[in-house]
Short mmCIF file of C-alpha atoms and ligand atoms in Angstrom, two decimals:
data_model
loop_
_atom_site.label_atom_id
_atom_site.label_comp_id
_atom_site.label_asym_id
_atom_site.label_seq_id
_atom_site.Cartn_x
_atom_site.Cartn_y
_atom_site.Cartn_z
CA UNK A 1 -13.06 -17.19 -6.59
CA UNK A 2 -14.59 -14.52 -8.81
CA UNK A 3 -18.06 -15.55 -7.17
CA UNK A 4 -20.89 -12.69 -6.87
CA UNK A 5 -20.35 -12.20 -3.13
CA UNK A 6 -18.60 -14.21 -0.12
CA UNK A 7 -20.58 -15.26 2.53
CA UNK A 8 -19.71 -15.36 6.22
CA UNK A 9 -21.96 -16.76 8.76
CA UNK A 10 -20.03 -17.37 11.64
CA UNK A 11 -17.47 -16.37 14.08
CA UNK A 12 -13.74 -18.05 13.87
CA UNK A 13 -12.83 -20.64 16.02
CA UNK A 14 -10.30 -19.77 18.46
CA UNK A 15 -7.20 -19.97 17.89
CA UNK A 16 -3.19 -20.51 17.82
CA UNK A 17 -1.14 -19.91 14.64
CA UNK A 18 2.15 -19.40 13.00
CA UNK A 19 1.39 -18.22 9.42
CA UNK A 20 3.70 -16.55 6.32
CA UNK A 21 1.66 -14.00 4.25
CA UNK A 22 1.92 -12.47 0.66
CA UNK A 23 5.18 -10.64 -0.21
CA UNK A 24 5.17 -6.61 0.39
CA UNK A 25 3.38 -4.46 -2.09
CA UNK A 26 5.62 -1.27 -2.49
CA UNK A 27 8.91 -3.41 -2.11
CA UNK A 28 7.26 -5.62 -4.80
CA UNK A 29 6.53 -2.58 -7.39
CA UNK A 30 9.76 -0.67 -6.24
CA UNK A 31 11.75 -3.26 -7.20
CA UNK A 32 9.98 -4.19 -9.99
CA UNK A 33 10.58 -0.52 -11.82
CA UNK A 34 14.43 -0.73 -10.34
CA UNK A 35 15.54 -3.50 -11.96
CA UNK A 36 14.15 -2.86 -15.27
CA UNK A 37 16.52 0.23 -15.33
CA UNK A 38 19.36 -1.81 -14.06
CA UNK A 39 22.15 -3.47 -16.72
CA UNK A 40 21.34 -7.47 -16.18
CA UNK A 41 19.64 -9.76 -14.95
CA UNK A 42 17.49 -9.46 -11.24
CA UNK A 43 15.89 -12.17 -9.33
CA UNK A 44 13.27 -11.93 -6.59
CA UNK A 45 11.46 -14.18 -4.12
CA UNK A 46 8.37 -14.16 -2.76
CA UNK A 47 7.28 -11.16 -4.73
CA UNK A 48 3.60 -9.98 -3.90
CA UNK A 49 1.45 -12.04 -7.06
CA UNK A 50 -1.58 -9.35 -6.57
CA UNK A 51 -3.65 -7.32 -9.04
CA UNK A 52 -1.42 -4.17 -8.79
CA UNK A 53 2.23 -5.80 -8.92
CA UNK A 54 1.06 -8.07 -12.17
CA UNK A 55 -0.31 -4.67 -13.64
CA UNK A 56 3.63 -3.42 -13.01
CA UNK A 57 5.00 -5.91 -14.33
CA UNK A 58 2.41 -5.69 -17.39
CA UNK A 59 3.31 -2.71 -17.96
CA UNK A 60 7.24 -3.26 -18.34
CA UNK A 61 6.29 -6.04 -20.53
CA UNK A 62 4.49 -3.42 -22.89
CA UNK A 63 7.87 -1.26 -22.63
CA UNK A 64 9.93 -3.86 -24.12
CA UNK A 65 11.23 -5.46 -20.84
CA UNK A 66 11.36 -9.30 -20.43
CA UNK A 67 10.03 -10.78 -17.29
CA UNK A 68 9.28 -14.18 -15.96
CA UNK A 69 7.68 -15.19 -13.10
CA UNK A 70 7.34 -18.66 -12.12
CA UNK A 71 6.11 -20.02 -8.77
CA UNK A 72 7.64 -18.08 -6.51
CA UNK A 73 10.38 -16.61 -8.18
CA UNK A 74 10.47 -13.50 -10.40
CA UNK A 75 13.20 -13.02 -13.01
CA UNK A 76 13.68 -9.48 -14.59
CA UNK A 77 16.05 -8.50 -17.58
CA UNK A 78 16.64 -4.83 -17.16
CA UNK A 79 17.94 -2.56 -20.38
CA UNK A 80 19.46 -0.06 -18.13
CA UNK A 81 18.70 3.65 -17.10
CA UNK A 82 16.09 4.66 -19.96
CA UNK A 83 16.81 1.51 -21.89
CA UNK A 84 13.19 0.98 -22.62
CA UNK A 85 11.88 -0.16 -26.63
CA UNK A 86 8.76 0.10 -27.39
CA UNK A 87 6.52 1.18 -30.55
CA UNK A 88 4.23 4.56 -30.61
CA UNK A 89 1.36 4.79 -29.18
CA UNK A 90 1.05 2.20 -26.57
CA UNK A 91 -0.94 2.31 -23.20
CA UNK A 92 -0.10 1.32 -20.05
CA UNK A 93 -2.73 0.27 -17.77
CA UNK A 94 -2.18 0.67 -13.76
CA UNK A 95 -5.16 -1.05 -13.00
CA UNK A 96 -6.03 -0.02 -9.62
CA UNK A 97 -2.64 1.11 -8.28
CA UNK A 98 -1.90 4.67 -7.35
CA UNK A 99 1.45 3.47 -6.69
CA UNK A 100 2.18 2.18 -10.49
CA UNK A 101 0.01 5.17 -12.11
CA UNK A 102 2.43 7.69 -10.02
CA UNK A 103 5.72 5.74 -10.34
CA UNK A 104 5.45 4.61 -13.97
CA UNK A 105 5.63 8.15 -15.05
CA UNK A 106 9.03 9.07 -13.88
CA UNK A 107 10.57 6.27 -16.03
CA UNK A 108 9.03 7.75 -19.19
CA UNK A 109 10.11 11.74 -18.95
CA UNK A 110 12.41 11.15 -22.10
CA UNK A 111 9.97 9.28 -23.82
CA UNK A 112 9.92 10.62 -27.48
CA UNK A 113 6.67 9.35 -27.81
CA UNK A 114 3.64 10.17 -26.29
CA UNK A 115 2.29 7.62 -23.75
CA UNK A 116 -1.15 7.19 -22.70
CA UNK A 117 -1.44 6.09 -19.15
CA UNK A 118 -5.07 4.43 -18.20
CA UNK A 119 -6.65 2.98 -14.62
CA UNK A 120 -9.95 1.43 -13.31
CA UNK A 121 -12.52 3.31 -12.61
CA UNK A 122 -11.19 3.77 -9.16
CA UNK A 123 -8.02 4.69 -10.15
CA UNK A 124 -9.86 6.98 -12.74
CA UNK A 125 -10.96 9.15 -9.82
CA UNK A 126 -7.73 9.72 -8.25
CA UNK A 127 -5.59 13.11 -8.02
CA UNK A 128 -2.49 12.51 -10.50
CA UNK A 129 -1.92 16.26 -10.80
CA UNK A 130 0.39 15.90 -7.21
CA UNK A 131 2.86 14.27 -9.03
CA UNK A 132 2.12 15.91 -12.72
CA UNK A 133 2.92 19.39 -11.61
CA UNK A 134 6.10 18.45 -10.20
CA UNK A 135 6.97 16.91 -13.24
CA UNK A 136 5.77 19.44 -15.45
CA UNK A 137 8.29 21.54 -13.37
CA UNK A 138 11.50 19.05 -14.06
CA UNK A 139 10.29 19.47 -17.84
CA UNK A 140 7.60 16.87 -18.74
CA UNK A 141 4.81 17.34 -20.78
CA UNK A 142 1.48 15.95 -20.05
CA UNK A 143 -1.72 15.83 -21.90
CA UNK A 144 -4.16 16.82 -21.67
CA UNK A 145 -2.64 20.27 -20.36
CA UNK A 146 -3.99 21.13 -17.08
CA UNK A 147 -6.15 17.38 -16.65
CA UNK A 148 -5.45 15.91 -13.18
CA UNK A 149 -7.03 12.38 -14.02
CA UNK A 150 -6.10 9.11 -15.69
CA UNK A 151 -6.46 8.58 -18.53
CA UNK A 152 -3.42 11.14 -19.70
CA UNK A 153 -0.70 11.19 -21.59
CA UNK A 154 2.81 12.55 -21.43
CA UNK A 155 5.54 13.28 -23.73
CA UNK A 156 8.99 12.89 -22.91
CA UNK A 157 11.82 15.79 -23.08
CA UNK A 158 15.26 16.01 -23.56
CA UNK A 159 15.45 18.98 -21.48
CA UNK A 160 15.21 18.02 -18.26
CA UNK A 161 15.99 20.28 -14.94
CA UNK A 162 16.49 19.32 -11.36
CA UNK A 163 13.92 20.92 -9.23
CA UNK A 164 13.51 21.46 -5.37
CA UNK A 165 10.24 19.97 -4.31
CA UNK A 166 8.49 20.26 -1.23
CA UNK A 167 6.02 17.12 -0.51
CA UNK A 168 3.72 18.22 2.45
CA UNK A 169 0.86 15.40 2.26
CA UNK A 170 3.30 12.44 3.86
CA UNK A 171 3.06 10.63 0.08
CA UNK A 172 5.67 7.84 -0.43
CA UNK A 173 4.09 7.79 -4.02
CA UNK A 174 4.81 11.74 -4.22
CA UNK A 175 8.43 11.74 -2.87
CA UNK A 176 9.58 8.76 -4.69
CA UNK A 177 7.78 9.45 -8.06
CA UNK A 178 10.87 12.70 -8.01
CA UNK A 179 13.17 10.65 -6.91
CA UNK A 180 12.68 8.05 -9.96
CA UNK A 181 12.96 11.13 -12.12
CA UNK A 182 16.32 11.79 -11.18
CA UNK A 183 17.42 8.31 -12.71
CA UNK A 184 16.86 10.73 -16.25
CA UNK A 185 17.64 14.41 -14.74
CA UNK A 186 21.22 15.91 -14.89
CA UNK A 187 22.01 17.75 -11.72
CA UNK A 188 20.83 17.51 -8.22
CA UNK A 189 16.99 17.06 -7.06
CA UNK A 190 16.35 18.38 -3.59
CA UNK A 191 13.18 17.25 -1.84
CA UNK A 192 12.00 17.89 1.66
CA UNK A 193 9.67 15.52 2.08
CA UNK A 194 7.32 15.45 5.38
CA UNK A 195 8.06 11.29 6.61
CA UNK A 196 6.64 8.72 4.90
CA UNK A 197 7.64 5.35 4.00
CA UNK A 198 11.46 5.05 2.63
CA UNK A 199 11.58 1.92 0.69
CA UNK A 200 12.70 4.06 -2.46
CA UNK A 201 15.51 5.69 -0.36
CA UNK A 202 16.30 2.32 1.38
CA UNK A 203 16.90 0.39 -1.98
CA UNK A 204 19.12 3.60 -3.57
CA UNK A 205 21.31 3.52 -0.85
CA UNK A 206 21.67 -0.41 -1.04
CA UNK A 207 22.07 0.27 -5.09
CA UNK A 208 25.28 3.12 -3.91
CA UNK A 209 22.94 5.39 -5.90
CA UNK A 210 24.15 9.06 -5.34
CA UNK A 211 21.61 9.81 -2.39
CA UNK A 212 21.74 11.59 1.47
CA UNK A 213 19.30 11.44 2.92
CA UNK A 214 18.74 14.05 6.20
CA UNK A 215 16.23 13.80 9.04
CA UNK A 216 15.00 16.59 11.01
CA UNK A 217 11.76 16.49 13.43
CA UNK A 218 9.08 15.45 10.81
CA UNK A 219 11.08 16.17 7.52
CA UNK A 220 13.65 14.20 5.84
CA UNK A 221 15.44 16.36 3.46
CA UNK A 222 16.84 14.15 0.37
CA UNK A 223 18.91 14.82 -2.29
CA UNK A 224 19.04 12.49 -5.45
CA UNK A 225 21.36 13.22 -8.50
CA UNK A 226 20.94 10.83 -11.71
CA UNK A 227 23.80 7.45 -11.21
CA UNK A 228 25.94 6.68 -14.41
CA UNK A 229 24.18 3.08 -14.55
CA UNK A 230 22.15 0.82 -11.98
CA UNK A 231 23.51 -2.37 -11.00
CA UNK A 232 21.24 -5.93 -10.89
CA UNK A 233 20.38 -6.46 -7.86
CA UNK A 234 18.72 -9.83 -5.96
CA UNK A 235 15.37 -9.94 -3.39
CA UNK A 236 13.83 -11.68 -0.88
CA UNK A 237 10.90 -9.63 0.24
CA UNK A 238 9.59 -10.00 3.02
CA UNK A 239 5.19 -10.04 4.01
CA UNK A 240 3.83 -7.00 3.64
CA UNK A 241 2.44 -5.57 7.34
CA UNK A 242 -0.86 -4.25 5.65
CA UNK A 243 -2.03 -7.13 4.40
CA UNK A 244 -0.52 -8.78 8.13
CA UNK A 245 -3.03 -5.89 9.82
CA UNK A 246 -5.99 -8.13 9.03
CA UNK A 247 -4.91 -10.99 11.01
CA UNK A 248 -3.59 -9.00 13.77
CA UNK A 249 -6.85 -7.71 13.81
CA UNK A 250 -8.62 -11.07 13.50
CA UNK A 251 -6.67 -12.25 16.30
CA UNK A 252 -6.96 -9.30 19.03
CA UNK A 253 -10.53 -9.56 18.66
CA UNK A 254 -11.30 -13.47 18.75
CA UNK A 255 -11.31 -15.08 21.96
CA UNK A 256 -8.32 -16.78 23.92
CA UNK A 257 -6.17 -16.56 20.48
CA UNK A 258 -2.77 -16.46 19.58
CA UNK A 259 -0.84 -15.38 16.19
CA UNK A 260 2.43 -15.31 15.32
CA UNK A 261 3.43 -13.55 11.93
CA UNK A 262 6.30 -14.80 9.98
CA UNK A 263 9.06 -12.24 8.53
CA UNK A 264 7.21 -9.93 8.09
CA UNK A 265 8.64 -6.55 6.80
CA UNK A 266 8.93 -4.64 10.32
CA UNK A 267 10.56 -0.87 8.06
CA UNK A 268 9.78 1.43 11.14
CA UNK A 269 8.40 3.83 8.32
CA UNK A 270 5.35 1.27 8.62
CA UNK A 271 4.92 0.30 12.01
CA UNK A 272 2.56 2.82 13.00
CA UNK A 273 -0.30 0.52 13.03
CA UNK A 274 1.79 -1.73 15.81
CA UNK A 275 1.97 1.82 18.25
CA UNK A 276 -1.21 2.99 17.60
CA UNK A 277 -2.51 -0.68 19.32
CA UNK A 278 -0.30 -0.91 22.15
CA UNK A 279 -1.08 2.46 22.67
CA UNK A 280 -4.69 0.69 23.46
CA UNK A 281 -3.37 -1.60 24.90
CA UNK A 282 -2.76 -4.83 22.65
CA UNK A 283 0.63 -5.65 23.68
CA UNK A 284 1.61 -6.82 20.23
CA UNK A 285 5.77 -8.13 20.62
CA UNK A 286 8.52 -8.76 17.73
CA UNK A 287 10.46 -11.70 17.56
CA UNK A 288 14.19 -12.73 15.36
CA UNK A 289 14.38 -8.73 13.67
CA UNK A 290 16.88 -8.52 11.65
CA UNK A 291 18.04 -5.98 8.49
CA UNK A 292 17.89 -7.83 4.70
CA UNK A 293 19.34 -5.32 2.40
CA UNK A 294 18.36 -1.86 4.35
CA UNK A 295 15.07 -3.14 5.59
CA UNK A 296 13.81 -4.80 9.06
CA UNK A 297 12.24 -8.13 9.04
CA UNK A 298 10.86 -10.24 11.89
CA UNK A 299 7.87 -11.88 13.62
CA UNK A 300 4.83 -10.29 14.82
CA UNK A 301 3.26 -12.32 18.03
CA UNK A 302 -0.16 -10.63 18.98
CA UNK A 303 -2.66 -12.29 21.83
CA UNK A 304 -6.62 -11.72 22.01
CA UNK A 305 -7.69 -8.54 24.34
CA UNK A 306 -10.89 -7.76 25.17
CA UNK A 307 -9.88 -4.64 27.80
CA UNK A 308 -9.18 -2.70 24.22
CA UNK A 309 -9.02 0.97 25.13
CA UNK A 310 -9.60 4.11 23.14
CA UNK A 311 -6.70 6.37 21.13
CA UNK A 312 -6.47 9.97 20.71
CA UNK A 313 -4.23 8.73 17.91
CA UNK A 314 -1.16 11.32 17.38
CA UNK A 315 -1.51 12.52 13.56
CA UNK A 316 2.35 12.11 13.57
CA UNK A 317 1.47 8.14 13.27
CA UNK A 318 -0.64 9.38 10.49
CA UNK A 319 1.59 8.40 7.05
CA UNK A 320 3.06 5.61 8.84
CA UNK A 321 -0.25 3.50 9.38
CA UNK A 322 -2.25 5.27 6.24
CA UNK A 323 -3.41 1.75 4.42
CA UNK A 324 -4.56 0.22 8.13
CA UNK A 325 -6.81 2.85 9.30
CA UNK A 326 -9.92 0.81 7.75
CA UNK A 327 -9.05 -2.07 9.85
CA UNK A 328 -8.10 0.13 13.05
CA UNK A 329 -11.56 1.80 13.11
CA UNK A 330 -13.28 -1.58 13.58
CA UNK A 331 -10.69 -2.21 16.35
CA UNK A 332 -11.79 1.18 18.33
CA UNK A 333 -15.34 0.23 17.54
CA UNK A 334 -14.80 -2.62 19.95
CA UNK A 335 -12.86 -0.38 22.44
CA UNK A 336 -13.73 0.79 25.86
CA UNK A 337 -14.24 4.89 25.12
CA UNK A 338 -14.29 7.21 22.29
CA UNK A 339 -11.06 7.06 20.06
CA UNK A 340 -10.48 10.39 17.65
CA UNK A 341 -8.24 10.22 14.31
CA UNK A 342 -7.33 13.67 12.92
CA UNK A 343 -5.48 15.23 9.93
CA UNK A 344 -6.92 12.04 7.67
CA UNK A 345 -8.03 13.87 4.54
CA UNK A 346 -5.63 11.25 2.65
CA UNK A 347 -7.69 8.71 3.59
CA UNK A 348 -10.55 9.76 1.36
CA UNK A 349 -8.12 10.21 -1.42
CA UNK A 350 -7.39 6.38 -0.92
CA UNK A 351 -8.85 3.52 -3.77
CA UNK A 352 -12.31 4.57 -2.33
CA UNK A 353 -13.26 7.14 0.61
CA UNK A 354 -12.03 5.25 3.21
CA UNK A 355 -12.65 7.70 5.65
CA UNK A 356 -16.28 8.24 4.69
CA UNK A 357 -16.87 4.64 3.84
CA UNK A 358 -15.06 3.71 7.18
CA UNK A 359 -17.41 5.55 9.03
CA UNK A 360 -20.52 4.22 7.04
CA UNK A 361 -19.52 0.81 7.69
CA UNK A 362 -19.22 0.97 11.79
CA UNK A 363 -22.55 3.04 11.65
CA UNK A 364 -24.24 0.01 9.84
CA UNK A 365 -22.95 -2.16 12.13
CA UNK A 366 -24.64 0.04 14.89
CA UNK A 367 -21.07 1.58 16.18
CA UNK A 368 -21.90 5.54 16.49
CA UNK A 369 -19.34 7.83 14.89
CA UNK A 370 -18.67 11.52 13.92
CA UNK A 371 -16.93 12.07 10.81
CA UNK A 372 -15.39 15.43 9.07
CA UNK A 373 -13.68 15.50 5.90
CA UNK A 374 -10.33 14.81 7.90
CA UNK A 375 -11.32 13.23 11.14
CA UNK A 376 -13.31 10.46 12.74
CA UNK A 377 -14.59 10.00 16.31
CA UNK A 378 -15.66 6.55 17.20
CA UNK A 379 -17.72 5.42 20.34
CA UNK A 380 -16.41 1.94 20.85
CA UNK A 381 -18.66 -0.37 22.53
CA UNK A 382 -16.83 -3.44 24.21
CA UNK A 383 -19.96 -5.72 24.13
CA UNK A 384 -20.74 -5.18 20.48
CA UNK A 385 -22.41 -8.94 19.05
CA UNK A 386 -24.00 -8.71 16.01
CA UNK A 387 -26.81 -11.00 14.73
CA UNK A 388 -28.00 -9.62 11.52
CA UNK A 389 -27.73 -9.02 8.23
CA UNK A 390 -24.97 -7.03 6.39
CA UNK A 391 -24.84 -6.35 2.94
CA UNK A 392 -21.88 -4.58 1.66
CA UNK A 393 -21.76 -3.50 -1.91
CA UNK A 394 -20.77 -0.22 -4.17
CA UNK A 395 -17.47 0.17 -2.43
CA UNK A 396 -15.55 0.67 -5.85
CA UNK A 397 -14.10 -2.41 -5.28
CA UNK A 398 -11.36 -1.48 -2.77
CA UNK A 399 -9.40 -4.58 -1.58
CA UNK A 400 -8.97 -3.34 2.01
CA UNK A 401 -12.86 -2.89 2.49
CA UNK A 402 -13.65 -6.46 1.67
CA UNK A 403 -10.73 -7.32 4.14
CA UNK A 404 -12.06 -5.29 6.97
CA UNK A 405 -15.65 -6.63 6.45
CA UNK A 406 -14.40 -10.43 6.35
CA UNK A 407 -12.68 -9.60 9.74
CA UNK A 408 -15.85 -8.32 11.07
CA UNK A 409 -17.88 -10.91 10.24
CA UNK A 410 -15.89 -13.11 11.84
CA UNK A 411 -15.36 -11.37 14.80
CA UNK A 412 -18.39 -9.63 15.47
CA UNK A 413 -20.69 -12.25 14.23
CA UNK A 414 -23.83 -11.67 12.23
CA UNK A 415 -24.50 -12.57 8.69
CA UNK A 416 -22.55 -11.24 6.03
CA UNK A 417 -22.86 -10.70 1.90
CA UNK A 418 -19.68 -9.35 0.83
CA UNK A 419 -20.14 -8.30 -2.59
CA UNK A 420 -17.09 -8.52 -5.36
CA UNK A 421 -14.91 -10.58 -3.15
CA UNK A 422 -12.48 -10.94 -5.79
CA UNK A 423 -11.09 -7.50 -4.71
CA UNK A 424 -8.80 -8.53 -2.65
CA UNK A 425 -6.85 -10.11 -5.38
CA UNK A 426 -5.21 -6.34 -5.63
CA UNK A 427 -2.91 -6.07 -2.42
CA UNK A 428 -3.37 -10.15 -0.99
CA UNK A 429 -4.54 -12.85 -3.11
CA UNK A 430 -3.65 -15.09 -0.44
CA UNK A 431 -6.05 -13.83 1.97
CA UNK A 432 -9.24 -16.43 1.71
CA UNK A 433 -6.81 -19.56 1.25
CA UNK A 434 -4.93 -18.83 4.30
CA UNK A 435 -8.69 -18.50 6.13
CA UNK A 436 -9.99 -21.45 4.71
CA UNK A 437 -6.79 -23.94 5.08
CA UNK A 438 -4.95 -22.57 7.82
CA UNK A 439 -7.99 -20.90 9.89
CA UNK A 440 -10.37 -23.72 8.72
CA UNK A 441 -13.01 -20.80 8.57
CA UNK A 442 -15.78 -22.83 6.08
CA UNK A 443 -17.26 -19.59 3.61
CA UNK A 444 -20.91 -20.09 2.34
C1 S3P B 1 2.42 3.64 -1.16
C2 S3P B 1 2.20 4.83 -0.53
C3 S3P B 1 0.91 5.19 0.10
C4 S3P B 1 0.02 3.97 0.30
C5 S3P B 1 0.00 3.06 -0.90
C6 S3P B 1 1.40 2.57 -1.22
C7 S3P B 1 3.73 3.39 -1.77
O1 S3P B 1 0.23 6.09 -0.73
O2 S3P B 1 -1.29 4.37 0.63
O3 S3P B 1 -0.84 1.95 -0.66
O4 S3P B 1 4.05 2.22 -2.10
O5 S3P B 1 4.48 4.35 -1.94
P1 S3P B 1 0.51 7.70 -0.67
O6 S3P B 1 1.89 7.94 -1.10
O7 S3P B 1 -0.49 8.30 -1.60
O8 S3P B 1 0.26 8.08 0.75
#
């Protein structure tokens, strides 16, 4: 790859597939950052190879841990709770990822040196203060005082407090990045946490980490205290669901196709994207569940539909579908009526503005919404054929953009220059292969 732009000419054949995707991105980075605290040595297969998970590991490496990762396997050898050796002043570079930016820091609050923590220019422009000030409050110091932007740096403490903590955006990133801190806090961290995914609390309870964990309408109130060491512990992950989105996508709106998804990570934390289409009507079934470790895996089998119907999607499906909503909004742009999202302010907070950017994409494509800074309405338009030229560039690069675009291309027709197609690399470098070799879908 790493050509100028990608371009896509012409609609997918139809269609009927069984396909296995790219490993899951949080599991990946989760359990990336938990085994380098554990004591010995932790294997995983089919970790996610992408832009953000190599920038995790990249940064352990930097922190004095060893990894290998050879074809599919990954091999790390954790130095225990804090057991990181590493010289003064070193950077760590998260690349694009929120996710590594926000749960790197945790593992460095009794760093005795100062750490400088740098990102892309996209990552440059996200809010890091929602997880600084928390910090600050266990005890952390960060620098420069009162900056809410990479690049900063923070300085390690030995006197560390437990905190309560009250997370009200839905933020995995903000509810785990506490919970990591406990792993170097004395006492008990309590965190009431409005639902969002639970991959962190999943893998503590499988690691008999002191954790309970207590649901109650919308909140799940947790409470973490720091374990006396973390044991190795061995992976398979499963695909990841948002990278799967796409070709559910590609598939409901080609003609007289079928799909089915291979184990596929099916955490109910992340199915929102799966109710928020049968709620239009997609009929989308799972096949062969079953729990590795904590989590649900399965099949996804999804069918072409072209009776679509608008949502007046629930914002309590909100957290649980937040990286799909790019890839939704072209679906109700090809439903029957006008579909409304609400309560999405996250989204612009996202690796660009997806809610703005969203919304400019669908109008370029002739698709009429109305957008506020935390909703979208979008007048779907069954018939919608395109036959002209798209250009889409300055999208800071975000990886689920250039997904959504490729799957509108070649679904909606029309002829498409999709700038920095490398982007993708970040969340599913697997993406074009498995379009050109298993799709046969010829790119210009
Ligand atoms: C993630 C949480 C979500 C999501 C991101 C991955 C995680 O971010 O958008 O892609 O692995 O915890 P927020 O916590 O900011 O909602």
């Amino acid at each position: 790859m790493g050509s100028k732009y990608l371009k896509v000419t012409s609609k997918i054949n139809k269609f009927r597939k069984a396909i296995e995707i790219d490993g899951d991105k949080s599991i990946s980075i989760r359990w990336l950052l938990l085994a380098s605290q554990s004591i010995g040595v932790s294997k995983a297969k089919n970790l996610l190879r992408s832009e953000d998970v190599l920038s995790a590991i990249a940064c352990l490496k930097k922190l004095g841990i060893k990894i290998i990762v050879s074809n599919n396997k990954c091999t790390v050898y954790g130095r225990g709770i804090n057991g990181f050796k590493f010289k003064k002043n070193i950077v760590l570079d998260a690349g694009n990822s929120g996710t590594v930016g926000r749960l790197i820091l945790p593992l460095l609050i009794r760093s005795p040196y100062k750490i400088k923590i740098i990102g892309d220019k996209s990552l440059s422009k996200r809010d890091f203060l929602r997880v600084i000030e928390p910090l600050q409050e266990i005890g952390v110091n960060f620098f420069p005082k009162g900056k809410g932007k990479l690049p900063i740096s923070i300085l390690g403490s030995n006197y560390l407090r437990p905190i309560n903590y009250i997370e009200k955006r839905g933020s995995a990133q903000c509810k785990t990045s506490i919970m990591l801190a406990s792993l170097n806090t004395p006492g008990e961290m309590k965190i009431y946490a409005k639902r969002s995914r639970n991959h962190t609390e999943l893998m503590f309870n499988y690691l008999k980490m002191p954790i309970t964990v207590k649901k109650k309408d919308k909140i799940d109130f947790i409470k973490t205290s720091r374990p006396k060491k973390l044991n190795l512990f061995n992976i398979d992950i499963p695909g990841d669901i948002s990278s799967g989105a796409f070709f559910i996508a590609l598939t409901l709106l080609s003609k007289n196709s079928q799909l089915i998804l291979k184990n596929i990570n099916l955490n109910p934390s992340r199915l929102g994207i799966l109710k928020i289409l049968n709620k239009m009507g997609a009929s989308i079934k799972l096949k062969n569940v079953k729990s590795k470790k904590g989590e649900k895996c399965g099949d996804i089998i999804v069918k072409s539909n072209d009776k679509l119907k608008a949502i007046n999607c629930p914002s309590s499906l909100n957290s649980s579908a937040i990286d799909e909503f790019l890839i939704i909004f072209l679906i109700a742009a090809k439903s029957k009526g006008i579909s409304y999202f609400k309560d999405l302010s996250e989204l612009n907070k996202k690796e660009s503005p997806r809610l703005k950017l969203g919304s400019k994409i669908l109008n370029m494509i002739g698709v009429k919404t109305k957008v506020t800074n935390d909703s979208i309405k979008i007048y779907g338009n069954p018939n919608i054929n395109l036959n002209k030229e798209y250009e889409i560039k300055n999208y800071l690069k975000d990886h689920r953009i250039m997904a959504m675009c490729t799957i509108a291309a070649l679904t909606l027709g029309g002829k498409w220059k999709i700038y920095s197609p490398e982007s993708i690399n970040t969340s599913f470098p697997s993406f074009l292969k498995i379009l050109k070799n298993d799709f046969k879908v010829k790119f210009k």
